[in-house]
Coordinates of C-alpha atoms and ligand atoms in Angstrom, one line a residue:
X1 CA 0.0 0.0 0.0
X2 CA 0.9 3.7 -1.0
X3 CA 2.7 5.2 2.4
X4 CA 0.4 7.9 2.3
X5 CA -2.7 6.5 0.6
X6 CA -4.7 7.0 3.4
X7 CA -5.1 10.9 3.5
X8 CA -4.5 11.5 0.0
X9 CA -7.4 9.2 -1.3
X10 CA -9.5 10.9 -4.5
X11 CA -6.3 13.9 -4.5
X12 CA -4.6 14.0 -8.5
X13 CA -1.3 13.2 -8.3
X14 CA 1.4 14.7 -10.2
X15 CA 4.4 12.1 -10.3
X16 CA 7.6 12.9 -10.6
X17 CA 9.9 10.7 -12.0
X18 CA 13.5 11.5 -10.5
X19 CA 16.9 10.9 -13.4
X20 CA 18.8 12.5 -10.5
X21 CA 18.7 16.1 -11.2
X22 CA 19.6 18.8 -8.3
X23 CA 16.3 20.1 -9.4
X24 CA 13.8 17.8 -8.5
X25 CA 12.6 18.7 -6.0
X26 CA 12.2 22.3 -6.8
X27 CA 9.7 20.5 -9.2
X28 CA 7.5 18.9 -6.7
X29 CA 7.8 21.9 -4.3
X30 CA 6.2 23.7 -7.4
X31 CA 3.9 21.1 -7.8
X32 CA 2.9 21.9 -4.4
X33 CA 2.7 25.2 -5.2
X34 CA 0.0 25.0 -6.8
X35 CA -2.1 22.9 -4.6
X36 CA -1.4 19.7 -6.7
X37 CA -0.4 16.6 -4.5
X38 CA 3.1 15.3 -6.3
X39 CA 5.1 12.4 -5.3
X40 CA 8.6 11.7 -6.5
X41 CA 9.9 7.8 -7.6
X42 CA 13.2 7.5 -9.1
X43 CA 12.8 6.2 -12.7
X44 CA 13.4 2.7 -12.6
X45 CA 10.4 2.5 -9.9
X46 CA 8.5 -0.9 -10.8
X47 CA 4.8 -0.9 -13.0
X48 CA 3.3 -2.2 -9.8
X49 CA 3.8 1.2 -8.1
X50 CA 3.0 3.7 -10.7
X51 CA -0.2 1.6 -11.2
X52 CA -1.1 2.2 -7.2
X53 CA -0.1 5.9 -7.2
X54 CA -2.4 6.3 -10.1
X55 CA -0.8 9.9 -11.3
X56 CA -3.0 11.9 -13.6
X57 CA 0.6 13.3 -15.1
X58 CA 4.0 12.8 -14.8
X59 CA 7.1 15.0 -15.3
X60 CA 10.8 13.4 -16.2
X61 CA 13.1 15.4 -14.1
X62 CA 16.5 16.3 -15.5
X63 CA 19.4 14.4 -14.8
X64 CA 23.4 13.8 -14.8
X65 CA 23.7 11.5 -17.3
X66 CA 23.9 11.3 -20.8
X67 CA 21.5 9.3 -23.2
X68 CA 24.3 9.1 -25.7
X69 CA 26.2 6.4 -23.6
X70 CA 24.1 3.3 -23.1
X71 CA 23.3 2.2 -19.9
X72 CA 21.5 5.7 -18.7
X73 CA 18.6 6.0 -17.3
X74 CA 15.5 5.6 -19.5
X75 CA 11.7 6.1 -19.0
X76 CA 9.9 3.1 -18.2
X77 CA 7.4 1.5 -21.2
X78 CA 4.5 1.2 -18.8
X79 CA 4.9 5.1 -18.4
X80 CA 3.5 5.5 -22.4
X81 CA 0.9 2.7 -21.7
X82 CA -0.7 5.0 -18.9
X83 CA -1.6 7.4 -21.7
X84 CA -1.6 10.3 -19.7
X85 CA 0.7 13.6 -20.0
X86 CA 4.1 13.8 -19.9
X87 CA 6.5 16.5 -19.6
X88 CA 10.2 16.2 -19.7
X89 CA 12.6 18.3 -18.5
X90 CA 16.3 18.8 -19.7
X91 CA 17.4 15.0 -19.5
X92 CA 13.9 13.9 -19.0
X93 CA 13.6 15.7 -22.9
X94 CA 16.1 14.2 -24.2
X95 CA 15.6 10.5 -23.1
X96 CA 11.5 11.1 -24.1
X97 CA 13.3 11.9 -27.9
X98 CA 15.8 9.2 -28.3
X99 CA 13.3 6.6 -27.1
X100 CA 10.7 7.8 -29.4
X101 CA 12.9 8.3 -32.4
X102 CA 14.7 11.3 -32.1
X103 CA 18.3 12.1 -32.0
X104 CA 20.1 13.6 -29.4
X105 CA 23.6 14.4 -29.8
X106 CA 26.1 15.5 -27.3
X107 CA 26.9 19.3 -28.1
X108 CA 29.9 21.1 -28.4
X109 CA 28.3 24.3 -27.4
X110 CA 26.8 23.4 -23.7
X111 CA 24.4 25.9 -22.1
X112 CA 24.8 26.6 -18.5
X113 CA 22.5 29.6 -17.6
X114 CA 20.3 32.5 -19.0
X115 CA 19.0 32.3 -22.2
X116 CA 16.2 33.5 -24.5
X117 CA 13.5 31.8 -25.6
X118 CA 11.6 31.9 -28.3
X119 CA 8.5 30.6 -28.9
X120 CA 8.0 28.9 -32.6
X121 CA 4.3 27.0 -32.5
X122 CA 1.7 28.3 -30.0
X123 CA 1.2 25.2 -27.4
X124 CA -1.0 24.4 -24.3
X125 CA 2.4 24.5 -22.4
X126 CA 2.8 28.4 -23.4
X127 CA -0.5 30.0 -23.1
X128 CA -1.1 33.0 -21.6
X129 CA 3.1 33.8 -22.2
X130 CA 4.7 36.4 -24.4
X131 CA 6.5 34.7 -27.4
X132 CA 10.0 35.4 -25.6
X133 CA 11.0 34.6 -22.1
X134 CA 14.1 34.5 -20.6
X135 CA 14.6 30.9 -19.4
X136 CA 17.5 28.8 -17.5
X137 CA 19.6 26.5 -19.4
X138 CA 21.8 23.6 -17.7
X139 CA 22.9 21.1 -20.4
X140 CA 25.4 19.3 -23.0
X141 CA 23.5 17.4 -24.6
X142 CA 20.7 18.3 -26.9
X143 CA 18.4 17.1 -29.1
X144 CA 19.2 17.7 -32.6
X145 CA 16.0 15.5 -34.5
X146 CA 12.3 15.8 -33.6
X147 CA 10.9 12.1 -33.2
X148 CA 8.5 11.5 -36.0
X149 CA 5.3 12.3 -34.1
X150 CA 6.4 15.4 -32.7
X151 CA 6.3 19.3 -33.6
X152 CA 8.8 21.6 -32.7
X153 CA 7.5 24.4 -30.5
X154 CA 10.7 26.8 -29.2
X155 CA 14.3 27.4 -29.7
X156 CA 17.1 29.1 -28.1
X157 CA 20.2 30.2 -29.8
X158 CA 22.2 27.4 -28.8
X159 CA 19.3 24.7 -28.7
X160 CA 16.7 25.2 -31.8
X161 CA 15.0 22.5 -30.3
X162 CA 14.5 24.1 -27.2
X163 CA 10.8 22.8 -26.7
X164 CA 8.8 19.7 -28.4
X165 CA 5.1 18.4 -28.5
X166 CA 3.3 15.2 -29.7
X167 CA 1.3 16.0 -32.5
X168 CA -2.2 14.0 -31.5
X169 CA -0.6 13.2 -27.7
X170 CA -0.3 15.4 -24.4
X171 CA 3.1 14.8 -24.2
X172 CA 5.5 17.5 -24.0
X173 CA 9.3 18.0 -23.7
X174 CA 11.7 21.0 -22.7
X175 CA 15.5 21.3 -22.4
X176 CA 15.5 24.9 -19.8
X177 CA 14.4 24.0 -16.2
X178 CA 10.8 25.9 -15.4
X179 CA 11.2 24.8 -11.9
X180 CA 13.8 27.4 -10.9
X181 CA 13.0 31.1 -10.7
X182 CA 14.9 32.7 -13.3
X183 CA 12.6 30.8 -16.1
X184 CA 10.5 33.6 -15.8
X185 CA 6.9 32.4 -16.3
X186 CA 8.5 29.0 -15.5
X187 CA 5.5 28.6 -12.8
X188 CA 3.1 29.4 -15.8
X189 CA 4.6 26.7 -17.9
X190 CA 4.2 24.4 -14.9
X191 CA 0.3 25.2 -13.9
X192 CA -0.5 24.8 -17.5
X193 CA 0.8 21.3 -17.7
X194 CA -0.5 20.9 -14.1
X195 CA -3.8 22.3 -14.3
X196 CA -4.7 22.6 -18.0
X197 CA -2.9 19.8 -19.6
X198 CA -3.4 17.7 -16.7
X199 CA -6.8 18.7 -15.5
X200 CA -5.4 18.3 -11.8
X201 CA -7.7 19.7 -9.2
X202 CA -5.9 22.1 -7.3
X203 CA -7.3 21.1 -4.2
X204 CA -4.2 19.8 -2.6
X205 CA -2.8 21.8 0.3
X206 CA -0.4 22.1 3.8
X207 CA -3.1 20.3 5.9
X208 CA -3.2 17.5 3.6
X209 CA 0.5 17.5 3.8
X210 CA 0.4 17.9 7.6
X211 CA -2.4 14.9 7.3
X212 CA 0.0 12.3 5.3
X213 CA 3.0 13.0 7.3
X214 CA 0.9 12.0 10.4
X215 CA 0.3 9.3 8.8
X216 CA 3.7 8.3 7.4
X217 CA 5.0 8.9 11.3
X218 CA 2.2 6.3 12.9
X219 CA 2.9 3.9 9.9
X220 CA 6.4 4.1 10.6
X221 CA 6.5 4.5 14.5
X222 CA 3.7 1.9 15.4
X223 CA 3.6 1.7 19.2
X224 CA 7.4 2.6 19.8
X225 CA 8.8 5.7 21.7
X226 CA 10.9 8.4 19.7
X227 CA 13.5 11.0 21.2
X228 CA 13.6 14.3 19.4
X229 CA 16.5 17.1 20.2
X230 CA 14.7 20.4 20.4
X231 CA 16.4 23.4 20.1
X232 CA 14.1 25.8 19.4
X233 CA 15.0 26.5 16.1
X234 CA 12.4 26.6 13.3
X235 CA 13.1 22.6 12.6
X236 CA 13.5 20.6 15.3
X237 CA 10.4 22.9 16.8
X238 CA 8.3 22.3 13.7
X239 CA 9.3 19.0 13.7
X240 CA 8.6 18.1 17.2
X241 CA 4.9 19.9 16.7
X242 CA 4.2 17.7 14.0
X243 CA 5.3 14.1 15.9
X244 CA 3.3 15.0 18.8
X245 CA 0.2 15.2 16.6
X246 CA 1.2 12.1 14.9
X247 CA 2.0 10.1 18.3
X248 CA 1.4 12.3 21.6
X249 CA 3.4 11.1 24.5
X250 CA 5.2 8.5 23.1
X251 CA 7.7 11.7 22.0
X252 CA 10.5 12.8 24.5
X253 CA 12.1 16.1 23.4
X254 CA 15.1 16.8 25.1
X255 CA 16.2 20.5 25.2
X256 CA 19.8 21.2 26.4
X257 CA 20.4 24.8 27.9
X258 CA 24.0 25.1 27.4
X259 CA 24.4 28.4 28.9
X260 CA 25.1 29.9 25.2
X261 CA 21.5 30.5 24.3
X262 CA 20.0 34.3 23.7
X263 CA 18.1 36.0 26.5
X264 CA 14.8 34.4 27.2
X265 CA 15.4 31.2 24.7
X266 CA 15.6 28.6 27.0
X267 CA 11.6 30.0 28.8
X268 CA 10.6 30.5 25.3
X269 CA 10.9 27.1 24.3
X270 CA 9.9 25.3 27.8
X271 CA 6.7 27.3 27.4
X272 CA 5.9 27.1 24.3
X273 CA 6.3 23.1 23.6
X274 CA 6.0 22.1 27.5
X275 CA 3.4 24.7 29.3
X276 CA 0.9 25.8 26.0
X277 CA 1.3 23.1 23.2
X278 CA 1.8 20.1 26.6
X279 CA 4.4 18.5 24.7
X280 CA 6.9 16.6 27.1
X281 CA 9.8 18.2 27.1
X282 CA 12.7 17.4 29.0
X283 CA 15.4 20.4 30.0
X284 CA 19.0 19.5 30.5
X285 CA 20.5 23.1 32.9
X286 CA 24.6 22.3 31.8
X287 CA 25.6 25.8 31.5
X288 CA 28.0 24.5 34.4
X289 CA 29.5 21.9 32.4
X290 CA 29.6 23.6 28.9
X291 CA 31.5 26.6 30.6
X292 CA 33.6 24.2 32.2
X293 CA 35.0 22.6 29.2
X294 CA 35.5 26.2 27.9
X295 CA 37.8 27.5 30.5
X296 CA 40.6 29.0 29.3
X297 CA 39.7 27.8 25.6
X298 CA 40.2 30.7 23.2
X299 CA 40.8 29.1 19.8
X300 CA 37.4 29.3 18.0
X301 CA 37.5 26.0 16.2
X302 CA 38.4 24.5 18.9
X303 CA 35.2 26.1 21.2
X304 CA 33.5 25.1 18.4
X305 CA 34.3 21.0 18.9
X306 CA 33.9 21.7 23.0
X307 CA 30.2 23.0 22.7
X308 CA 29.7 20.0 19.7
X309 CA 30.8 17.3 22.1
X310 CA 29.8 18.4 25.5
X311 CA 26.3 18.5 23.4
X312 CA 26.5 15.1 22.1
X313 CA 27.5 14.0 26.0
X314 CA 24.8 15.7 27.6
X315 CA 22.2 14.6 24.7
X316 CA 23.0 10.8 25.2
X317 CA 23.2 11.1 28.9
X318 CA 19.8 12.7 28.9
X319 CA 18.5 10.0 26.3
X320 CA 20.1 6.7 27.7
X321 CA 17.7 7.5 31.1
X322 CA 14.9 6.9 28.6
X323 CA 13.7 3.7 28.6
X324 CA 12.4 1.6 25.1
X325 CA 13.6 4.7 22.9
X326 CA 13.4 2.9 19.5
X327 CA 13.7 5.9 17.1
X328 CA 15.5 9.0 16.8
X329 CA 13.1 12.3 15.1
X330 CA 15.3 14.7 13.4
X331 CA 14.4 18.3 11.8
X332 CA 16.6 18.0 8.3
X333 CA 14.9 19.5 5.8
X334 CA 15.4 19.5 2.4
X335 CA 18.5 22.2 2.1
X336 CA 20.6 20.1 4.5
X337 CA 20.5 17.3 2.8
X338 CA 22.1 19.2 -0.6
X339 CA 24.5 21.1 1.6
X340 CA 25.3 17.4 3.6
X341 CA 25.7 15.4 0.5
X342 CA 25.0 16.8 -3.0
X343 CA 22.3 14.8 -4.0
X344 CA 19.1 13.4 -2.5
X345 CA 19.5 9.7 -4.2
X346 CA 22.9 9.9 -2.2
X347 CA 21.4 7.1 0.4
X348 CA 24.3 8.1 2.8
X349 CA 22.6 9.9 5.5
X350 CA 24.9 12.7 6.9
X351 CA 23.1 14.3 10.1
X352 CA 23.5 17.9 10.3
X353 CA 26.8 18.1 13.0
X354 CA 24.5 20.7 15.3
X355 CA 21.5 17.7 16.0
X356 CA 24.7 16.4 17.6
X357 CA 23.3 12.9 16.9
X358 CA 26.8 11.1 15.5
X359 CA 27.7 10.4 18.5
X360 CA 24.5 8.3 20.2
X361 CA 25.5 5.5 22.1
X362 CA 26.0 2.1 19.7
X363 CA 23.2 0.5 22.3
X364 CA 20.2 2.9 21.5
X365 CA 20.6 2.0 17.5
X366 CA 18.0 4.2 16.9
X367 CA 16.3 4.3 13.3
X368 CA 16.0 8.0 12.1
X369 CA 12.5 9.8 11.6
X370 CA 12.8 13.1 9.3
X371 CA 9.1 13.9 8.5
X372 CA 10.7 17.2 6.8
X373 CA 13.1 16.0 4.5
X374 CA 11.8 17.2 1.4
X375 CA 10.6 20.5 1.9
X376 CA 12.0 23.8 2.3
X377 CA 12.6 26.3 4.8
X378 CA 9.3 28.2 3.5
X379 CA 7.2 25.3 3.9
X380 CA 8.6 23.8 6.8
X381 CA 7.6 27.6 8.9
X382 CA 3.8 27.4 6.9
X383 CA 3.5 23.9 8.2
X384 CA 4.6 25.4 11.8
X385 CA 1.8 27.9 11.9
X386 CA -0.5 25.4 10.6
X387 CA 0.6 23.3 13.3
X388 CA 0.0 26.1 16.7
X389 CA 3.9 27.3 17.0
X390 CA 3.6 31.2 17.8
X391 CA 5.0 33.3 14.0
X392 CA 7.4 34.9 16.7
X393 CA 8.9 31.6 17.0
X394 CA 8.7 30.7 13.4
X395 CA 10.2 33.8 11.9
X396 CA 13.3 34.2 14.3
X397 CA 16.4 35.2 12.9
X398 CA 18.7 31.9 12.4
X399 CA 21.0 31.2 16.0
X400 CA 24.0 29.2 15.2
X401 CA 24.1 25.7 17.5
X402 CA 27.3 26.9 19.0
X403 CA 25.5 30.0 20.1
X404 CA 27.2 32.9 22.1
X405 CA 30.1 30.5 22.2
X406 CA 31.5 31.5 18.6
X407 CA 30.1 35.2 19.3
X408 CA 32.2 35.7 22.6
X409 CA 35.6 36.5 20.8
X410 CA 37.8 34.8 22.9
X411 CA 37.5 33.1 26.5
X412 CA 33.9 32.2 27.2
X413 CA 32.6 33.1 30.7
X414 CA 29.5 34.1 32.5
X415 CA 30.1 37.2 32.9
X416 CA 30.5 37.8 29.2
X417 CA 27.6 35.6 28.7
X418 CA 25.4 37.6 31.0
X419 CA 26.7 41.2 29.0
X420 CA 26.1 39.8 25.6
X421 CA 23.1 38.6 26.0
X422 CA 21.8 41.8 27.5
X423 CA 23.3 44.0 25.0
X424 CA 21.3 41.3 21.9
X425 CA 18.2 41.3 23.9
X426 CA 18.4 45.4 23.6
X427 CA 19.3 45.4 19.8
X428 CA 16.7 42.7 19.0
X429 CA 13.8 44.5 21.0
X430 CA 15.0 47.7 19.2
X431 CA 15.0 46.2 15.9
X432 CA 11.2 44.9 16.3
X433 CA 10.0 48.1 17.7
X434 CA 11.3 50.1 15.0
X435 CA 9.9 47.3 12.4
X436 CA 13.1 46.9 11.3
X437 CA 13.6 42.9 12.0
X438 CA 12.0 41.2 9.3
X439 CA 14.1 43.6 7.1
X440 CA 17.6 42.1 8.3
X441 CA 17.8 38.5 7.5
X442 CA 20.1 38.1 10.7
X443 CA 21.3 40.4 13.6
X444 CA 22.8 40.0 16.9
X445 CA 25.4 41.3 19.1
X446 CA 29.3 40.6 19.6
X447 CA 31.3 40.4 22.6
X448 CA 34.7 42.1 21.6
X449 CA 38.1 40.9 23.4
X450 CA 39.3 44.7 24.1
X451 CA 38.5 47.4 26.6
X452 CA 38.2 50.7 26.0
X453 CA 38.0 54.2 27.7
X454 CA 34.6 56.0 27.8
X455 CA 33.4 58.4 30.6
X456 CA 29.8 58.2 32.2
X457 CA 29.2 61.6 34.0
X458 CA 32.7 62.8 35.2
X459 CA 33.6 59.2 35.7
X460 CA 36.2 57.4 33.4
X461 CA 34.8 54.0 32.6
X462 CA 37.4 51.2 31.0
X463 CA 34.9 48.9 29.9
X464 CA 34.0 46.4 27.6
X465 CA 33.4 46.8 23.9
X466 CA 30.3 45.2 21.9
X467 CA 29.8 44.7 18.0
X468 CA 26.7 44.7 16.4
X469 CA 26.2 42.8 13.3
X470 CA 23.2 42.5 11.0
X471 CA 23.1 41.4 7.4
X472 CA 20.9 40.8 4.7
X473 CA 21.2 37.8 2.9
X474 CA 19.0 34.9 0.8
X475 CA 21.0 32.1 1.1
X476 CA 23.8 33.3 3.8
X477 CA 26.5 32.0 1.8
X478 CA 27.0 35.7 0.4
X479 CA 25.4 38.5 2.5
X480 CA 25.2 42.5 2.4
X481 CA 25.7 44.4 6.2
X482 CA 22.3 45.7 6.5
X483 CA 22.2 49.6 6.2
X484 CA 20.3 50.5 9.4
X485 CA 19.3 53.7 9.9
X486 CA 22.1 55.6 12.0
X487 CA 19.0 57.6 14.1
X488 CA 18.3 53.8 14.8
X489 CA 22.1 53.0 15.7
X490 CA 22.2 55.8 17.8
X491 CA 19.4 55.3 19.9
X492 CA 20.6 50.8 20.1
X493 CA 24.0 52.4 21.3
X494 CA 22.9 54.6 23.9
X495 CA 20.4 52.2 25.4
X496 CA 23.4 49.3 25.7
X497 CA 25.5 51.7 27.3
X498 CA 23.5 53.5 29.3
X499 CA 22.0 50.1 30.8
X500 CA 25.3 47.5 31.1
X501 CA 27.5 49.4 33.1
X502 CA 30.2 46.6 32.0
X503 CA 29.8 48.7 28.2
X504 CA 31.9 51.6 27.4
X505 CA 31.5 51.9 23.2
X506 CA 29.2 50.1 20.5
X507 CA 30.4 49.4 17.3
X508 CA 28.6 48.8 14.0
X509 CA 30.2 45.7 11.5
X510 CA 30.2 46.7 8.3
X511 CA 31.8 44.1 6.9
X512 CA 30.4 41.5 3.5
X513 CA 30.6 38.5 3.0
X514 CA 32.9 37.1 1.7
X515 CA 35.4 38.3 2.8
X516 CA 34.0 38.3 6.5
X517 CA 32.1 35.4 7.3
X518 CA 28.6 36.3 9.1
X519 CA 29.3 35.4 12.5
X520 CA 32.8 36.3 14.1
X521 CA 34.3 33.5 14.7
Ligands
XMP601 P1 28.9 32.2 8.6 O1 29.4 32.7 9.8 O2 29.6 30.9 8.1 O3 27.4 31.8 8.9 O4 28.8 33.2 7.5 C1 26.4 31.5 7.9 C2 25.1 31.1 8.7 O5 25.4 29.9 9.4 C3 25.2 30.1 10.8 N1 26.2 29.3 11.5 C4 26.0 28.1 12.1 N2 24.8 27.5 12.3 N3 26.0 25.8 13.5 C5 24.9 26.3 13.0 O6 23.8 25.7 13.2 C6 27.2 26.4 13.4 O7 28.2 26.0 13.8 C7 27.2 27.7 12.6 N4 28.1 28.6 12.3 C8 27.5 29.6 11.6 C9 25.3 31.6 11.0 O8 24.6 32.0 12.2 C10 24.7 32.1 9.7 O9 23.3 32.1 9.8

């Protein structure tokens, strides 16, 4: 039986058949989009199964390989004998040509990025589009004959058969990738086939999601306990929401306050899972031990590994008291898995370092649960608010697992822990009041490892010295240092000095990156 066939009974589903492309998920989060249910198979996926899923379409993903070596991936016969529509993409193109006649022919001139289409033959596929759009290219190979049955429909420069349909069939091939964004109109190209082509009811959406992966969880869990690590980021919250709908009490969160978390974090979390949503949440206090192990530790890379392991001790300490713990939840979503291994068919499962999970004791041998492992940061906050976990919560600014740790420059201590969280409490509650946090992708404060002179009334003051830092960023590999307003700098400043007396001078980072990194250390 269908994993899911429970919830999504009578819902169209678009299936996407997966060659291995980077992309192919983007396609079913499109799919999603708009309200279609989709369900991604890898290619060779037996008759048996496309039969029980039942798709109303199917879209051929792009792919690595190429169809002019043998042995490459091809579509399926029993994918024809459904007789529904197709639409291949890039590889999934040019395997849908060769099988059905065509030639494809590895090209000299490969196409890696922007390029212009134009539209030859008005199609289903195009309506409603002007007759050039820029789209996004990412191939070698290419087809260079139609198959018999087949019209052409657009070119690019490079690719004059850019775009193909059958002639008395609703199936459809292009070589650019409408799943990605700069295919402008790309989400057109996709509701058409979707909606139009397809005839899918879009009548699909995030509680239906929230529905299956209930489902999905109690198929998979049965009757057995699971052991989530909550840290109150969007994640592992949204995924502990979502297992305690699915199984209740059989879920143990364990929260570890290291000490290292901002100012209010650790009540936030205990009340919001624990005291409102009466999840049961278990709270590890090891600041002690975590600023223990960083005594006299001043070499970031190596704070960084202290924090990481203390973790992963404190973590299985807390989970080998549990009794009959059978499976292990984890908040990866789909953007960790990329960054982690390159490719989602990769079955290797690297666990993100900060879920400090690599180190579980061999006796638990705990099988993972990642109800979120396909969807993206958007989705995985929608399903949050769907699921009762407050938007404050949802919409926070990213907080780095080693926490204050890497933004104390030097020696970590109390002290400086109590400071710099006081001094980021003040910029963060400045930065909502003056509706200027959902503008910065991330801010927070910096302890520096310098004093310097300042004088409060006719008193001198040698006094600590804290950076602020916000940026604006989409991906945080490159990011921009946020232009805040200085009237808003000026009035953050005065407020941290005015109420740490341990502060003498604020200063603003205005620093990209690359070169500088986002946090400090
Ligand atoms: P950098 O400093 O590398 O940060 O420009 C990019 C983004 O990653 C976050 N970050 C971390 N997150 N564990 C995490 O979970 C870490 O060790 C870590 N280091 C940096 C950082 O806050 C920023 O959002």
């Amino acid at each position: 039986m269908n994993k899911f066939s429970v919830a999504k009974k009578n819902i169209d589903t678009i299936l996407v058949l997966d060659f291995g492309s980077q992309y192919t998920q983007l396609i079913a989060r499109r799919v999603r989009e708009s309200n279609v249910y989709s369900e991604i198979l890898p290619w060779d996926i037996n008759d048996e199964k496309i039969k029980e899923i039942s798709p109303v379409g199917i879209i051929l993903s792009g792919g690595p390989n190429s169809v002019t070596n043998s042995f490459t991936p091809r579509i399926p016969q029993s994918i024809f004998d459904l007789n529904i529509p197709i639409l291949g993409i890039c590889y999934g193109m040019q395997t849908l040509a060769e099988q059905l006649g065509g030639q494809v022919i590895s090209s000299d001139e490969k196409e890696f990025g922007h390029s212009e289409l134009e539209i030859i033959n008005s199609s289903l596929l195009f309506e409603g589009m002007q007759k050039k759009i820029n789209v996004w290219m990412s191939h070698g190979d290419q087809v260079k004959d139609l198959p018999t049955e087949f019209n052409l429909i657009a070119s690019t420069r490079s690719a004059p058969i850019a775009a193909m349909e059958h002639k008395t069939k609703p199936i459809y091939a292009i070589q650019f990738h409408p799943e990605v964004t700069h295919t402008t109109d790309g989400k057109v190209i996709l509701d058409n086939f979707i909606k139009n082509i397809c005839g899918s009811n879009a009548d699909w959406n995030m509680n239906d999601l929230i529905s299956e992966r209930i489902n999905e969880i109690k198929n998979k869990v049965g009757n057995n306990k699971v052991l989530l690590g909550l840290s109150g980021g969007v994640d592992s919250s949204v995924t502990a929401a979502l297992l305690h709908k699915a199984i209740g009490k059989k879920l143990t969160c364990v929260f570890v306050d290291n000490g290292l978390l901002r100012k209010g974090e650790a009540e936030a979390v205990m009340q919001t899972f624990k005291d409102n949503m009466s999840l049961n949440v278990i709270k590890s206090d090891s600041e002690d031990v975590f600023l223990r192990h960083l005594k006299n530790i001043e070499d970031p890379e190596q704070k960084r590994k202290i924090i990481g392991r203390t973790f992963i001790d404190i973590f299985d300490a807390e989970a080998l008291k549990l009794k009959d713990i059978k499976f292990l939840a984890q908040g990866t979503i789909y953007p960790d898995v990329i960054e982690s291994s390159g490719s989602e068919s990769n079955e290797a499962r690297v666990i993100k370092s900060h879920h400090n999970v690599g180190g579980l004791p061999e006796e638990m041998k705990l099988d993972l649960v990642e109800p979120l492992r396909d969807l993206f940061k958007d989705e995985v906050r929608n399903m949050g608010s769907k699921l009762g976990i407050p938007i404050e919560m949802l919409n926070r600014h990213p907080f780095p697992g080693p926490g204050l740790g890497v933004r104390i420059i030097g020696e970590v201590t109390k002290e400086k822990t109590k400071i710099l969280r006081d001094a980021d409490h003040i910029f963060i509650e400045e930065l909502i009041k003056f509706g200027l946090y959902d503008s910065v992708s991330q801010a927070f404060a910096v302890f520096l490892p310098i004093k310097s002179v300042g004088v409060v009334g006719d008193e001198r003051r040698y006094a600590e010295v804290i950076g602020l830092r916000a940026v604006e960023t989409v991906d945080f590999m490159t990011a921009k240092w946020a232009h805040l307003p200085y009237k808003f700098l000026e009035h953050v400043s005065n407020r941290i000095v005015n109420e740490i007396e341990e502060v003498s001078r604020v200063v603003y980072d205005i620093s990209s990156k690359p070169p500088a990194t986002i946090e400090w250390e």
